[in-house]
PDB file of C-alpha atoms and ligand atoms in Angstrom:
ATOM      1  CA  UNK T   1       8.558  27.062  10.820  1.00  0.00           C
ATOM      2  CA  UNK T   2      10.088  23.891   8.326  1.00  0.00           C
ATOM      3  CA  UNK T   3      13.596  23.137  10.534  1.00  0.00           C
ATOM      4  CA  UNK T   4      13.898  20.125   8.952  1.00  0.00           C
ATOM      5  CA  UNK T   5      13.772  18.645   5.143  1.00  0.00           C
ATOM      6  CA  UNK T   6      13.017  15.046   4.242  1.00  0.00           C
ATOM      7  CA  UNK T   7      13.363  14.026   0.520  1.00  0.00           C
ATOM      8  CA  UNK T   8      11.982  10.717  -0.806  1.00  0.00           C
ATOM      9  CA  UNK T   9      14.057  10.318  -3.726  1.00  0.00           C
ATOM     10  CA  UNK T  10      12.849   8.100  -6.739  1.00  0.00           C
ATOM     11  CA  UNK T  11      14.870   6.679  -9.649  1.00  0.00           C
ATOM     12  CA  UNK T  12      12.449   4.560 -12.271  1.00  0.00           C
ATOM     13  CA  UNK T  13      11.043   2.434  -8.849  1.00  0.00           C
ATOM     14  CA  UNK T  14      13.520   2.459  -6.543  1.00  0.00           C
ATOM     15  CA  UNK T  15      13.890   4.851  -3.438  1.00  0.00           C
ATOM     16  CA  UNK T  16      17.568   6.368  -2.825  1.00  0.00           C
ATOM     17  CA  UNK T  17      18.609   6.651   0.593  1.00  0.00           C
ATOM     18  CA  UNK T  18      21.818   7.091   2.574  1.00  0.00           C
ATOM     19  CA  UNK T  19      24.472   4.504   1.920  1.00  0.00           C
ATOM     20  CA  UNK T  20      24.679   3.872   5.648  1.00  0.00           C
ATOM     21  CA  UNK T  21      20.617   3.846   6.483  1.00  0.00           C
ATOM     22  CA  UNK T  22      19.676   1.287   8.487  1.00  0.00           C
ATOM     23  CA  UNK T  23      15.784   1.757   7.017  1.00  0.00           C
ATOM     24  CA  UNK T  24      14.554  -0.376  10.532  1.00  0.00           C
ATOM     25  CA  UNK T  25      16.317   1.976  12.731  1.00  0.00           C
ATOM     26  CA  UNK T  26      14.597   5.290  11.027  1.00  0.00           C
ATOM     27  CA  UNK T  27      17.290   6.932   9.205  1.00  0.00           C
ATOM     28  CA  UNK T  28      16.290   6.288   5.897  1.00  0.00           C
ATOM     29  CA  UNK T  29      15.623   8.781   3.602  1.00  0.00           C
ATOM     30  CA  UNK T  30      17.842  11.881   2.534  1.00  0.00           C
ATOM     31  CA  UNK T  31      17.704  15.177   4.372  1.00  0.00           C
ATOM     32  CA  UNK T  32      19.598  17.117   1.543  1.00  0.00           C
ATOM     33  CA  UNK T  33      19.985  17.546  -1.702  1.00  0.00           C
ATOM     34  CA  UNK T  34      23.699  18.935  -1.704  1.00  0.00           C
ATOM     35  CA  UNK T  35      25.515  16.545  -2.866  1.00  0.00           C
ATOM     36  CA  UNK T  36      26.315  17.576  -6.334  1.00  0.00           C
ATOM     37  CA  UNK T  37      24.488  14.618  -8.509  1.00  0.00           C
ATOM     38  CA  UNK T  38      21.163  15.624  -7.089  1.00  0.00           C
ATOM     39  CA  UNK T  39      21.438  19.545  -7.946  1.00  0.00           C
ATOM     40  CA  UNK T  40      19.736  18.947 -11.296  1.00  0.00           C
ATOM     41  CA  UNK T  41      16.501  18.323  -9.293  1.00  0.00           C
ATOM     42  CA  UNK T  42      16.816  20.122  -6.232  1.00  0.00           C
ATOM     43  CA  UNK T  43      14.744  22.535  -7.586  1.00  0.00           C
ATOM     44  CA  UNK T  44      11.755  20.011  -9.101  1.00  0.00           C
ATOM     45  CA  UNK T  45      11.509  18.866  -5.025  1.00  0.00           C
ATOM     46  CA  UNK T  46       8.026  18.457  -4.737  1.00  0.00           C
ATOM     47  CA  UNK T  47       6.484  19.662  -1.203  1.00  0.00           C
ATOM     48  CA  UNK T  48       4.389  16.616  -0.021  1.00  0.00           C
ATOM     49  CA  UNK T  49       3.717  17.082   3.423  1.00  0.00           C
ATOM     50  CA  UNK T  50       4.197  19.705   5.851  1.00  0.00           C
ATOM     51  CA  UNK T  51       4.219  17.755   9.719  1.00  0.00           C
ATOM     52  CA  UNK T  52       5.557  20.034  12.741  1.00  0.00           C
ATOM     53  CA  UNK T  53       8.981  21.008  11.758  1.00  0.00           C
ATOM     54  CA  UNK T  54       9.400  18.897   9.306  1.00  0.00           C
ATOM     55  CA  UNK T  55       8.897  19.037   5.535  1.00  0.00           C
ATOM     56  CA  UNK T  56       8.866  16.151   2.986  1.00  0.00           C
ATOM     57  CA  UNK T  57       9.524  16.370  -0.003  1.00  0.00           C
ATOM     58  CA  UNK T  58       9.411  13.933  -3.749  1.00  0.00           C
ATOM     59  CA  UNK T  59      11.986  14.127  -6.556  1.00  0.00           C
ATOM     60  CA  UNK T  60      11.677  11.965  -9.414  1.00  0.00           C
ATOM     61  CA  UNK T  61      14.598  10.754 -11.132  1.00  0.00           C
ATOM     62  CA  UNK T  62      12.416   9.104 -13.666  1.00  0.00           C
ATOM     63  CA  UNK T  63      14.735   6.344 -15.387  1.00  0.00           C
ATOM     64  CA  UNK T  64      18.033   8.224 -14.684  1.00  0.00           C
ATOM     65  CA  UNK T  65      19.947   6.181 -12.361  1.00  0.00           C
ATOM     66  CA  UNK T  66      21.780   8.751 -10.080  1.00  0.00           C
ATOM     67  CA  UNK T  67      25.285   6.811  -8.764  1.00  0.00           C
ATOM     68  CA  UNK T  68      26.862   8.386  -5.790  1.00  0.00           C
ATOM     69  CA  UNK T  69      29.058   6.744  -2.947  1.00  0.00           C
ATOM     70  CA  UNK T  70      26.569   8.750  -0.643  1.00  0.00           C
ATOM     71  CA  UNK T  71      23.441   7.183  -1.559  1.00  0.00           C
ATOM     72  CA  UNK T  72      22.467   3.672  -1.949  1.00  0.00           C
ATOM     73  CA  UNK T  73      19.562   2.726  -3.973  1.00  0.00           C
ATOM     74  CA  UNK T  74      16.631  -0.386  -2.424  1.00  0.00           C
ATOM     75  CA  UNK T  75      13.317  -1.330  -4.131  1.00  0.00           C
ATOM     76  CA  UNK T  76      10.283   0.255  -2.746  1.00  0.00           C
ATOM     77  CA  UNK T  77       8.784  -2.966  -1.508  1.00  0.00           C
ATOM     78  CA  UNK T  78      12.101  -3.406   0.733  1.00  0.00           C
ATOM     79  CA  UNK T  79      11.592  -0.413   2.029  1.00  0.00           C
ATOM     80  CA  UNK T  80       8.281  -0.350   2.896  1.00  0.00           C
ATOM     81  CA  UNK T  81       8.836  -3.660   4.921  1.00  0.00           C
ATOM     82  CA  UNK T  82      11.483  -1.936   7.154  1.00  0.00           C
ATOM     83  CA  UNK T  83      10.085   1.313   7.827  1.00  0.00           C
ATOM     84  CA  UNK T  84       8.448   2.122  10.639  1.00  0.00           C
ATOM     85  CA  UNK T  85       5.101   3.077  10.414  1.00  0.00           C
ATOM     86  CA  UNK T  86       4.796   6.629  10.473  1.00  0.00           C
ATOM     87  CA  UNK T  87       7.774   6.523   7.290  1.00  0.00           C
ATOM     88  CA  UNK T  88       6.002   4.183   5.582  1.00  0.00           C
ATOM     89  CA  UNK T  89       3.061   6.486   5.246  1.00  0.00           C
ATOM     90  CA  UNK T  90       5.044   9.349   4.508  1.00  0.00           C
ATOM     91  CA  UNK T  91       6.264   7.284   1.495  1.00  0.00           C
ATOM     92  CA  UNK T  92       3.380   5.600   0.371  1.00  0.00           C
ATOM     93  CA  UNK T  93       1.974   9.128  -0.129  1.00  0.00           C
ATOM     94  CA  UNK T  94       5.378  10.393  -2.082  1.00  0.00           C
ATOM     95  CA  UNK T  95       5.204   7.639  -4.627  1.00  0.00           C
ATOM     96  CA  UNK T  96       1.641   7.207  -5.175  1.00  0.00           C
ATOM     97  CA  UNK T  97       1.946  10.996  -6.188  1.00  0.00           C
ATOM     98  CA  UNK T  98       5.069  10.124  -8.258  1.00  0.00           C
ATOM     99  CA  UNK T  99       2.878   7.384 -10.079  1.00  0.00           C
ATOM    100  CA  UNK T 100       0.788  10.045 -10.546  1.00  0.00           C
ATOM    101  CA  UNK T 101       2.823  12.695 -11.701  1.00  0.00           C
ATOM    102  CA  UNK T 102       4.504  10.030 -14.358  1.00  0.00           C
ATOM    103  CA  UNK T 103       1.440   8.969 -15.972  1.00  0.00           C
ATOM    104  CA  UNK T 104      -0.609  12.216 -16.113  1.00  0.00           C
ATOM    105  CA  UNK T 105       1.833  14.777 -18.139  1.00  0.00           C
ATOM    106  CA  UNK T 106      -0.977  14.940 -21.300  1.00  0.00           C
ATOM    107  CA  UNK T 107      -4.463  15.278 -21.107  1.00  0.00           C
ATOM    108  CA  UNK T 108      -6.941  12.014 -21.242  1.00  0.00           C
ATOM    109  CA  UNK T 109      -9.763  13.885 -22.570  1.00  0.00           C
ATOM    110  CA  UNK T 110      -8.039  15.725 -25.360  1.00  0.00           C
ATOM    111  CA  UNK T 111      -4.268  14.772 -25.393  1.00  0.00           C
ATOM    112  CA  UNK T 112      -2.578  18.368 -24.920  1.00  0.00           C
ATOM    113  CA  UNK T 113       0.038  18.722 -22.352  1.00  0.00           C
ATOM    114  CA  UNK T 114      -1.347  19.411 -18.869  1.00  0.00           C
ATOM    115  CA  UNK T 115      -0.045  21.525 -15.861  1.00  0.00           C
ATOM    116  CA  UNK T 116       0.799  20.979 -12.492  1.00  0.00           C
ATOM    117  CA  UNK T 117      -1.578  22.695 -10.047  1.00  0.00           C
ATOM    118  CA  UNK T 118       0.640  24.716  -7.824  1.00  0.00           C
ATOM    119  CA  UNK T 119      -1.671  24.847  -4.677  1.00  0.00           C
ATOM    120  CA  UNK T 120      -3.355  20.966  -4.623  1.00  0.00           C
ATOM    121  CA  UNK T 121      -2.062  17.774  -6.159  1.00  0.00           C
ATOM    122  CA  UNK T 122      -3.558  17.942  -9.253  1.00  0.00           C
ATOM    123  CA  UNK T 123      -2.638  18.186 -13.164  1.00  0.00           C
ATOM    124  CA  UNK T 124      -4.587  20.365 -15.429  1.00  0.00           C
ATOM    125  CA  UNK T 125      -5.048  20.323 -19.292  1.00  0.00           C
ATOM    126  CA  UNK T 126      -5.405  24.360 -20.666  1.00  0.00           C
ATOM    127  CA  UNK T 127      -7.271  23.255 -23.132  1.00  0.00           C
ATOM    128  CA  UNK T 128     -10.584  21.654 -22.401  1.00  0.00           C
ATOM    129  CA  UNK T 129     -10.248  22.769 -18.428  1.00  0.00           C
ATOM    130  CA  UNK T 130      -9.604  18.939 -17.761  1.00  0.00           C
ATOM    131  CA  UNK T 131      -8.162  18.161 -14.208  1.00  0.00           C
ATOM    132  CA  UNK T 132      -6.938  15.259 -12.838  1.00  0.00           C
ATOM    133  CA  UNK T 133      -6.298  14.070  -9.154  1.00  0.00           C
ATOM    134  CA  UNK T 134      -4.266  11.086  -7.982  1.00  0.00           C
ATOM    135  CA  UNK T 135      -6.092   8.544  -8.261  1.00  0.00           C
ATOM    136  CA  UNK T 136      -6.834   6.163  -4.976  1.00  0.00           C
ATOM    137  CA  UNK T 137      -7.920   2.556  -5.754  1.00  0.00           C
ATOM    138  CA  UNK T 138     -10.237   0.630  -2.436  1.00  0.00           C
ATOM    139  CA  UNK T 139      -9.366  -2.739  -2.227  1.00  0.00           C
ATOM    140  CA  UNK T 140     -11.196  -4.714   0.464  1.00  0.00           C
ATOM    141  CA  UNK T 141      -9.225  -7.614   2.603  1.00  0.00           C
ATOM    142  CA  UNK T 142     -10.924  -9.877   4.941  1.00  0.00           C
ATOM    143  CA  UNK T 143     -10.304 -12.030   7.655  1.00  0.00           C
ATOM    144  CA  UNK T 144     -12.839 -15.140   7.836  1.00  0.00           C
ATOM    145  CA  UNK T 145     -13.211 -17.138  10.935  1.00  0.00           C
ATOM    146  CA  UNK T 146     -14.969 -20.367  11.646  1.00  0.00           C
ATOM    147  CA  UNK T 147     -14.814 -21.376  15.428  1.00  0.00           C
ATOM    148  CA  UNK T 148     -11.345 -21.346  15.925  1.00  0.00           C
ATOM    149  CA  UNK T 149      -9.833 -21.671  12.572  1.00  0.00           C
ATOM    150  CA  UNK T 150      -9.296 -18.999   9.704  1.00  0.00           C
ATOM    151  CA  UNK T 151      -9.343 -19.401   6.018  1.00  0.00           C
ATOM    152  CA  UNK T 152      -5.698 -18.583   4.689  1.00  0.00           C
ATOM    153  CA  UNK T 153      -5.366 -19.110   0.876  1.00  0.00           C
ATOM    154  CA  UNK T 154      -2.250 -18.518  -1.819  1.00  0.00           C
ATOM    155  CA  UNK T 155      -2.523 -17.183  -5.184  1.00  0.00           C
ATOM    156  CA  UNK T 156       0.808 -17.794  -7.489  1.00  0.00           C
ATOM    157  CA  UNK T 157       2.486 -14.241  -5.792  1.00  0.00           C
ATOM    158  CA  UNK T 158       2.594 -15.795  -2.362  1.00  0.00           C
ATOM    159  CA  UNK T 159       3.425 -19.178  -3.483  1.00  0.00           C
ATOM    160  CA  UNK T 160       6.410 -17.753  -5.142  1.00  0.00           C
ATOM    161  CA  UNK T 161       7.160 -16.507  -1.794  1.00  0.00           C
ATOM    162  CA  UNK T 162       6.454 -19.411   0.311  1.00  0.00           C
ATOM    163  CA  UNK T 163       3.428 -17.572   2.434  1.00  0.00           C
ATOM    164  CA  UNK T 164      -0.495 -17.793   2.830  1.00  0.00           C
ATOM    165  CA  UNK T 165      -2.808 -14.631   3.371  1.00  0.00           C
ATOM    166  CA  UNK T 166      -6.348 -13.618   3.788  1.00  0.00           C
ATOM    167  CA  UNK T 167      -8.438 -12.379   0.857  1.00  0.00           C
ATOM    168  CA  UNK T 168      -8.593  -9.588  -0.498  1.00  0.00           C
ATOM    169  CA  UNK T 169      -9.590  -7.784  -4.064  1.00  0.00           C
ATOM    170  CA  UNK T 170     -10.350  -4.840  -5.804  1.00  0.00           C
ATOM    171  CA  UNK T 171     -13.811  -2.701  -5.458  1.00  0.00           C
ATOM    172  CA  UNK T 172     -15.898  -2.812  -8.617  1.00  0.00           C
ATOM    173  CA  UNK T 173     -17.469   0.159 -10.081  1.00  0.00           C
ATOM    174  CA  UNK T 174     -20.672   0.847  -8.491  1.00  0.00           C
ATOM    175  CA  UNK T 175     -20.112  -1.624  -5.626  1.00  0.00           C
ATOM    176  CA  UNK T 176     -20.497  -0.942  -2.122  1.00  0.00           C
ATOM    177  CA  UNK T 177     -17.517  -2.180   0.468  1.00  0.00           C
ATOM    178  CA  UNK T 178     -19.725  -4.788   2.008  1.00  0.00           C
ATOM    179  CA  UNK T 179     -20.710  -5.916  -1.577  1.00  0.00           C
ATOM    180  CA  UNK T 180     -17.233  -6.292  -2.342  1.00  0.00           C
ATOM    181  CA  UNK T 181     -16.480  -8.403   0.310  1.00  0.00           C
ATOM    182  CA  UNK T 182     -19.099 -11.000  -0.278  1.00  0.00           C
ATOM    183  CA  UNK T 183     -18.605 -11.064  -3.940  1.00  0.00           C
ATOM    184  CA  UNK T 184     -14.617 -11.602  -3.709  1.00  0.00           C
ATOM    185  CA  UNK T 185     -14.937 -14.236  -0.794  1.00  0.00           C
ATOM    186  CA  UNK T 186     -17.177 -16.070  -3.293  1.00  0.00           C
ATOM    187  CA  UNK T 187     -15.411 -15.701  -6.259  1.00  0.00           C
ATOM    188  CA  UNK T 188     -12.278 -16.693  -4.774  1.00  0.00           C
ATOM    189  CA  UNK T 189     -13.075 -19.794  -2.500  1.00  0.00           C
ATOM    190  CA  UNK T 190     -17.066 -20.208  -3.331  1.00  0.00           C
ATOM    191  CA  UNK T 191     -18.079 -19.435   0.603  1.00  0.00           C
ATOM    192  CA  UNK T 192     -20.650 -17.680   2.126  1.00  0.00           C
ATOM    193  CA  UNK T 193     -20.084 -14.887   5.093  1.00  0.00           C
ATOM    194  CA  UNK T 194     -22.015 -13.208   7.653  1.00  0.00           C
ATOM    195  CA  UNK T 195     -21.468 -10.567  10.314  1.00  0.00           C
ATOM    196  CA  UNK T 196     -18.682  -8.313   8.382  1.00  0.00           C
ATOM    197  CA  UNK T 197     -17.569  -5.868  10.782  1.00  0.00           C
ATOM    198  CA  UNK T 198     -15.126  -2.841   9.580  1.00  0.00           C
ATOM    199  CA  UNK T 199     -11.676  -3.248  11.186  1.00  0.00           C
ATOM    200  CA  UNK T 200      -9.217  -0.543  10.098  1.00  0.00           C
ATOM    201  CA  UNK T 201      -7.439   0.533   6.640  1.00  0.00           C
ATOM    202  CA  UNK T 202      -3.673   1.143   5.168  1.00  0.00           C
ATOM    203  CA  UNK T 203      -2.660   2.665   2.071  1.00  0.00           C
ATOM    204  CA  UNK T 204      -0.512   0.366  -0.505  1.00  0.00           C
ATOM    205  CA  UNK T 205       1.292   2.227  -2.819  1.00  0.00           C
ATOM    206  CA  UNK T 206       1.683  -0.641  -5.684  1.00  0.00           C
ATOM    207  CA  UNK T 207       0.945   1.610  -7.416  1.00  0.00           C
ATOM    208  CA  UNK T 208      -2.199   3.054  -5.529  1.00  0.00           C
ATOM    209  CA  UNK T 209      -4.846   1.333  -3.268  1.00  0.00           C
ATOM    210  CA  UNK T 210      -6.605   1.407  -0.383  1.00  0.00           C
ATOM    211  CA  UNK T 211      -6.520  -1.422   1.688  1.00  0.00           C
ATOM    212  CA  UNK T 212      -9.983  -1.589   3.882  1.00  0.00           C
ATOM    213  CA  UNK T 213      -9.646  -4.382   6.434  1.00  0.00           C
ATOM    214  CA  UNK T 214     -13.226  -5.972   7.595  1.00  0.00           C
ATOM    215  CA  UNK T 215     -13.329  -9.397   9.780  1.00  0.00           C
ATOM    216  CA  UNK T 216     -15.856 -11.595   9.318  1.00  0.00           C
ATOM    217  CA  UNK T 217     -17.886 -14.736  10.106  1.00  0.00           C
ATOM    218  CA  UNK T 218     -18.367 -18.464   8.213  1.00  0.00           C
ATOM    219  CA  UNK T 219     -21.846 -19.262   7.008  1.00  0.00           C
ATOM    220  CA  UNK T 220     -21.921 -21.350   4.360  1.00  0.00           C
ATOM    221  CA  UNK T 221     -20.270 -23.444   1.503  1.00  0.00           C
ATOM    222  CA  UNK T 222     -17.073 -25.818   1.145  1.00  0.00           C
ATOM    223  CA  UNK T 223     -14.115 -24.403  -0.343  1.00  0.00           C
ATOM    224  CA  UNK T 224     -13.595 -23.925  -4.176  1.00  0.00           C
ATOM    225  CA  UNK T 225     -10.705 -22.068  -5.642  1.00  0.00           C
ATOM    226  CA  UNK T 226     -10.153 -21.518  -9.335  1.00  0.00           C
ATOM    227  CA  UNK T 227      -6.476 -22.663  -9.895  1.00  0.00           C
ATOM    228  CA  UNK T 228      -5.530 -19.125 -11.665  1.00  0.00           C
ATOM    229  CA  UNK T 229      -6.593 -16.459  -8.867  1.00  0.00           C
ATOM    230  CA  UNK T 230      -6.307 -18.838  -5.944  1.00  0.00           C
ATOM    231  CA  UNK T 231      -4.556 -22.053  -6.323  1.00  0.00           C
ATOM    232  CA  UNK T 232      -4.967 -23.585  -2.753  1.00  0.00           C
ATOM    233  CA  UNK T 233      -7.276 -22.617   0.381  1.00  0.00           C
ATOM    234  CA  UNK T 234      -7.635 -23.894   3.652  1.00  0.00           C
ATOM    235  CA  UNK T 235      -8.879 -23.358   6.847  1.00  0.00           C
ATOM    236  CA  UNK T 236      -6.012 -23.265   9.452  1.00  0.00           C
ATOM    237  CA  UNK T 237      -6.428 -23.863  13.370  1.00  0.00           C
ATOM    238  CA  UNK T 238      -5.260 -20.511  14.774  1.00  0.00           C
ATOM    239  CA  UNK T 239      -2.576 -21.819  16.959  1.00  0.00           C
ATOM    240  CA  UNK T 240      -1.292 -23.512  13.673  1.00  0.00           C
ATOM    241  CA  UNK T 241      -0.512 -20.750  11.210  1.00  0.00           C
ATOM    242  CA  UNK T 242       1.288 -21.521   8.443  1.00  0.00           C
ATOM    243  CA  UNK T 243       3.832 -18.442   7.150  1.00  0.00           C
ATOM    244  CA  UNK T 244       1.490 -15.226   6.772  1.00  0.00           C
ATOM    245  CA  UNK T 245       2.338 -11.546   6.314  1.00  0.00           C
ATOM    246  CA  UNK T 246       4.140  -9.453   8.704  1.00  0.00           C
ATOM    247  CA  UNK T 247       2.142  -7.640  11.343  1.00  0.00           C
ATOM    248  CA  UNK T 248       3.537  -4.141   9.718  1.00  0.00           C
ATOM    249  CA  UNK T 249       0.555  -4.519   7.243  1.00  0.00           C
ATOM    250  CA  UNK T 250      -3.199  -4.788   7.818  1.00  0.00           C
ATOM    251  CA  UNK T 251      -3.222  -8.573   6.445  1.00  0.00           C
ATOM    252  CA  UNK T 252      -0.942  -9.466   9.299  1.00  0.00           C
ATOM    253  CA  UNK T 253      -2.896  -7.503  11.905  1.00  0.00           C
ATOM    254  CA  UNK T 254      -6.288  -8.682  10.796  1.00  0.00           C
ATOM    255  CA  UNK T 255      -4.700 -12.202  11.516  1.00  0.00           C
ATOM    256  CA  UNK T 256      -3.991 -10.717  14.774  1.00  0.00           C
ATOM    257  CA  UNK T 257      -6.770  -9.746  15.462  1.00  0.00           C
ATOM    258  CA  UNK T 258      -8.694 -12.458  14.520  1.00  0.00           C
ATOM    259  CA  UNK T 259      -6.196 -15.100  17.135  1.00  0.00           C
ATOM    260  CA  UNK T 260      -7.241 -12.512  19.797  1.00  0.00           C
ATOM    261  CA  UNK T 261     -11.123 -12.569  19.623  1.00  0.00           C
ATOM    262  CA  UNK T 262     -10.351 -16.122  19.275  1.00  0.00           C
ATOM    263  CA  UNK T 263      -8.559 -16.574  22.143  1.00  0.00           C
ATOM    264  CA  UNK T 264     -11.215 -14.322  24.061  1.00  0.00           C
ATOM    265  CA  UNK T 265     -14.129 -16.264  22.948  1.00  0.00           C
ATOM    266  CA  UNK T 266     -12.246 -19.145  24.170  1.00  0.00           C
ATOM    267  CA  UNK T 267     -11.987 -18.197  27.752  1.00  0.00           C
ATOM    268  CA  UNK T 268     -15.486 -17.076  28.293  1.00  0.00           C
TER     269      UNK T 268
HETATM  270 ZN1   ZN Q   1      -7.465  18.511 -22.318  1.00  0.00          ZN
END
């Protein structure tokens, strides 16, 4: 039985919460629609997951900015930051269907206005029987060791914001995972890897990928980055990390990971 209702409430790409949430302490998204701005769209709530008790739910504002001294509105990548894990998947899921719902109201085979399924996520054209399903986008990352140091590079996003990451890219049409990973390694800093071993995955809903974490060995090759993709790459002693992403995502815990099989290779 639903005792409880969660809404994830979208206005063009922000999430609305509670003016007093503190989003790292867990009370951060809405548990009612009452309050008298929202009751234009109580009814569009969208049922996204059903977990115990508790039922969440989407509503998309689209561009309408809803003002209330209730709610306060904070961009989806502050949020995700913040939340605690289990939150963070609940609303990776709720906008990655929102993305979804946005760009999928006509038909991409023949342009008529399509449906929304009412028992499965899906949109469907009347027409020519077309359907379509949120679409989910596998991007591999990869952490790269050489004895004790790891390969850390910056493309212009994380210079802007003063870190360095592993790499990672996009899966190609027709590629395998493992193919994926040696072809972006090389394309991005002109190395050669061996001994990829599958680590763990997270959902990144900008707007809709997979993340699929693998760690992996040195084998060949000196660095070479383009300048456009990658401007700078380095290998980085482990104990001497320069700023990299929090351990919240899978590009912080891969570093993890990699320091501790590091440090345990040490020791034996
Ligand atoms: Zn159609």
């Amino acid at each position: 039985m639903i005792e409880k209702k969660r809404y994830f409430v979208f206005s063009n790409d922000r999430l609305l919460v509670p003016v007093d949430a503190d989003l790292k302490l867990g009370v951060k998204v809405l548990e009612s629609l009452s309050i008298d701005v929202f009751s234009s769209y109580a009814e569009q709530a969208t049922s996204v997951k059903i977990e115990g008790s508790i039922e969440h739910h989407l509503v998309d504002t689209q561009k309408e900015e809803l003002s209330h001294e209730s709610v306060r509105s904070v961009s989806l990548r502050e949020a995700v930051m913040t939340m605690p894990r289990q939150d963070f998947q609940h609303l990776a899921q709720a906008w990655q269907y929102t993305v979804f719902l946005r760009t999928h109201q006509f038909c991409g085979r023949c342009g008529s206005r399509m449906d929304r399924v009412s028992w499965e996520m899906a949109m469907h054209c009347h027409t020519c029987q077309h359907r379509s399903y949120p679409r989910i986008s596998p991007c591999i990352i990869v952490a790269i060791r050489k004895q004790n140091q790891i390969i850390l590079a910056q493309g212009p996003r994380q210079k802007e914001a003063g870190f360095f990451s592993i790499l990672a890219g996009f899966v190609e049409s027709g590629e395998t995972l493992e193919e994926a990973v040696h072809r972006e390694v090389f394309e991005e800093v002109g190395i050669s890897i061996k001994n990829i071993e599958y680590f763990n995955s997270q959902p990144w809903p900008f707007p809709h990928s997979l993340m699929v974490g693998f760690i992996a060995e040195y084998e060949s090759g000196d660095i070479v980055v383009d300048g456009k993709e990658i401007l700078e790459a380095h290998w980085f002693d482990i104990d001497k990390l320069p700023i990299v992403p929090p351990k919240f995502s899978i590009a912080g815990r891969l570093i993890e990971e990699t320091q501790k099989r590091m440090l345990r290779d040490k020791v034996q």
